[in-house]
PDB file of C-alpha atoms in Angstrom:
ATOM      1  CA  UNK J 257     137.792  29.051 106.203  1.00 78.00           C
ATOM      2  CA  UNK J 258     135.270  30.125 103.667  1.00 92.00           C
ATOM      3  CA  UNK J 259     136.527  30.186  99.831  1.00 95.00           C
ATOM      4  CA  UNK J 260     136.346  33.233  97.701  1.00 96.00           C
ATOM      5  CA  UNK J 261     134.336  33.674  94.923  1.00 96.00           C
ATOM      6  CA  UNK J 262     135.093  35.069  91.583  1.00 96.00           C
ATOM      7  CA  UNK J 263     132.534  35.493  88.860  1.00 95.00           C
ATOM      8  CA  UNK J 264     134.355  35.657  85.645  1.00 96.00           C
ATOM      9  CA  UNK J 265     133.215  38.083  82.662  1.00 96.00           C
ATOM     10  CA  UNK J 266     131.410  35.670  80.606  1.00 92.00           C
ATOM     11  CA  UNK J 267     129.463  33.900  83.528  1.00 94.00           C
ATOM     12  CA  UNK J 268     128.523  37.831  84.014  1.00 94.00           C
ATOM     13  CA  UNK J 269     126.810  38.518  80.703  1.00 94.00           C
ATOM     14  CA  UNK J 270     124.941  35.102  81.057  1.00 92.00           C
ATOM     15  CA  UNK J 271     123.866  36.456  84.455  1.00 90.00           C
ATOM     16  CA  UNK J 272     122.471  39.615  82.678  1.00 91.00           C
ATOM     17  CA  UNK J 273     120.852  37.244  80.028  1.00 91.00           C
ATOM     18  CA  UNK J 274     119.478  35.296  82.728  1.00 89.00           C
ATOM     19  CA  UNK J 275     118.224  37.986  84.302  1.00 88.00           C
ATOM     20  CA  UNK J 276     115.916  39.470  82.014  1.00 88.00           C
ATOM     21  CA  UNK J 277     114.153  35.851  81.102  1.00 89.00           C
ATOM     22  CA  UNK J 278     114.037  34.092  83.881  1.00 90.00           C
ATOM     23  CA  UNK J 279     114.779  36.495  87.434  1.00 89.00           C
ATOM     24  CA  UNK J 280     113.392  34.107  90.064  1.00 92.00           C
ATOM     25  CA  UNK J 281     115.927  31.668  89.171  1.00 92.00           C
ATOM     26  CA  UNK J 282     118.786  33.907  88.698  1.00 91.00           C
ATOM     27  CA  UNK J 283     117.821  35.432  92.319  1.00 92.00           C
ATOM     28  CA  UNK J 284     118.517  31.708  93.450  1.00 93.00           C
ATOM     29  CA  UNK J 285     121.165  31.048  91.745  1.00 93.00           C
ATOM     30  CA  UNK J 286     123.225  34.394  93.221  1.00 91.00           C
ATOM     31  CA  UNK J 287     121.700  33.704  96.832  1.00 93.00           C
ATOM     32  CA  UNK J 288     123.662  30.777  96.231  1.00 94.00           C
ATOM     33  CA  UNK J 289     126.554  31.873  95.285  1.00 93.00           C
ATOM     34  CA  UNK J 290     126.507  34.534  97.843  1.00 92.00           C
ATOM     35  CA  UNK J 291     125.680  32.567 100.942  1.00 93.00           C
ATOM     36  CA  UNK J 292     126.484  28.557  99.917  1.00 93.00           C
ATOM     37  CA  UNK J 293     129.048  28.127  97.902  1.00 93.00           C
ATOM     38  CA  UNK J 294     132.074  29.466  99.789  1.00 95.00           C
ATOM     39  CA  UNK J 295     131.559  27.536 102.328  1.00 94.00           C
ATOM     40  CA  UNK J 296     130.726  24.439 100.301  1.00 92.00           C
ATOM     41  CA  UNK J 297     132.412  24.268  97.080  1.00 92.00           C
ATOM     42  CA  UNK J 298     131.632  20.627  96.565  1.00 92.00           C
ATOM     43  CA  UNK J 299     127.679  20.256  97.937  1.00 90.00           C
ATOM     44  CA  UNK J 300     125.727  17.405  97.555  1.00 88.00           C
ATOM     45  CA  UNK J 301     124.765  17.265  94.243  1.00 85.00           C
ATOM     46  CA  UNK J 302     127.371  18.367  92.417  1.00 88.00           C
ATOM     47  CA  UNK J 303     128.925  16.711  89.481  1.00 90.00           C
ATOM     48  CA  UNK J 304     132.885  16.702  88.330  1.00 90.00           C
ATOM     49  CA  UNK J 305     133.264  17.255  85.089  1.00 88.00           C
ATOM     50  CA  UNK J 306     135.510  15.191  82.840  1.00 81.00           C
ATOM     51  CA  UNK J 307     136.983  18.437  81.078  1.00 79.00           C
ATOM     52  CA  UNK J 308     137.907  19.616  84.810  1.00 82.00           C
ATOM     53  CA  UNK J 309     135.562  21.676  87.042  1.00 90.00           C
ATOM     54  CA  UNK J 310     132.316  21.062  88.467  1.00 94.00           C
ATOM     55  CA  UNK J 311     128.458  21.930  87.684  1.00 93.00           C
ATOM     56  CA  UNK J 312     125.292  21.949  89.930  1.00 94.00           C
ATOM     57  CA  UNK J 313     121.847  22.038  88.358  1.00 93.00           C
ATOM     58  CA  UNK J 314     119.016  24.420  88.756  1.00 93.00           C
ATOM     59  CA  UNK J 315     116.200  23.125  87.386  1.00 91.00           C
ATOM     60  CA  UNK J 316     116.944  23.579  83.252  1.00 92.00           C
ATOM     61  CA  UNK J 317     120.272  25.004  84.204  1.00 93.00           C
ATOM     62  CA  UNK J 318     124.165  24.562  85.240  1.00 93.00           C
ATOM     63  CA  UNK J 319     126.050  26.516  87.329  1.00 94.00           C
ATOM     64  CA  UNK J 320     129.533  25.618  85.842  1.00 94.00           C
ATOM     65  CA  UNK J 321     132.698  26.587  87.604  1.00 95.00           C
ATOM     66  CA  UNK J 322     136.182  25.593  88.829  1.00 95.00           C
ATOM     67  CA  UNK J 323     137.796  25.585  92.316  1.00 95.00           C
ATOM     68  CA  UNK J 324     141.120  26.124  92.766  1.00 94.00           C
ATOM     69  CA  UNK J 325     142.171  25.144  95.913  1.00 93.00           C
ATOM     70  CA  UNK J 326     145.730  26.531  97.189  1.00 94.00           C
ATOM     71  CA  UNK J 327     144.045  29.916  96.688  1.00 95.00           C
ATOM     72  CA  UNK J 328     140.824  29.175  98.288  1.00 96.00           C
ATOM     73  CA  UNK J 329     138.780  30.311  95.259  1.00 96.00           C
ATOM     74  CA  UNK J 330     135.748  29.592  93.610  1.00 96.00           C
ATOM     75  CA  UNK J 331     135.541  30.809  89.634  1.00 97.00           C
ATOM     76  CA  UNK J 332     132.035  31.122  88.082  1.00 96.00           C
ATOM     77  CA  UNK J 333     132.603  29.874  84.980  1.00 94.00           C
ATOM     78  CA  UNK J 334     128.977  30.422  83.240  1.00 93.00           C
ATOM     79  CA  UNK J 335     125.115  29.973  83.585  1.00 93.00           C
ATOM     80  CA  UNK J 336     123.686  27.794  81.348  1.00 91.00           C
ATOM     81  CA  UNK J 337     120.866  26.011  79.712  1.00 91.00           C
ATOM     82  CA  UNK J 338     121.194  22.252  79.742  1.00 89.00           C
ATOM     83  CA  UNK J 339     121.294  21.754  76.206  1.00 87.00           C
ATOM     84  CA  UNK J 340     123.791  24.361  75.662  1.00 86.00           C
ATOM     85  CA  UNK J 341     125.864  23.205  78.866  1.00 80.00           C
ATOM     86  CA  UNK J 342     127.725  19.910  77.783  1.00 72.00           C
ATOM     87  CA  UNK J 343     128.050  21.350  73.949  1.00 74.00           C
ATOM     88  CA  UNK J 344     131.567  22.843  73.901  1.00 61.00           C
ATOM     89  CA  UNK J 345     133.099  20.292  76.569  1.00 58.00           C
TER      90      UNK J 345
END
């Protein structure tokens, strides 16, 4: 059974961010989300973080969200850049 997916508010507004800079990328990254993800939360590739959740790169960026399981949800946490990725964690 395929998992839901929730994009939360601030993943959102990076989306929009994203959007305007760089829209090839940001058309991958939602294809992926879209099509992907709920039926692989945990794909080859991705990474467990230590603070909890998980992240998968594309190219100079990280898709960061968190699964939750019993519901059979995915939450988009945020888009972003590597060097802004790891700073608050």
């Amino acid at each position: 059974m395929p998992y839901h997916v929730k994009v939360l508010p601030h993943a959102e507004r990076s989306f929009r961010k994203l959007k305007k800079t760089h829209s090839r990328l940001c058309k991958e990254i939602q294809s992926y989300i879209l099509n992907d993800l709920p039926n692989d939360p945990r794909p080859h590739g991705h990474k467990k973080l230590s603070v909890g959740g998980y992240r998968i790169r594309f190219g100079d960026y990280r898709l960061l969200y968190n699964i939750d399981d019993d519901a059979k949800t995915v939450y988009i946490a945020d888009v972003l850049h590597r060097s802004d990725a790891y700073r608050f964690l």
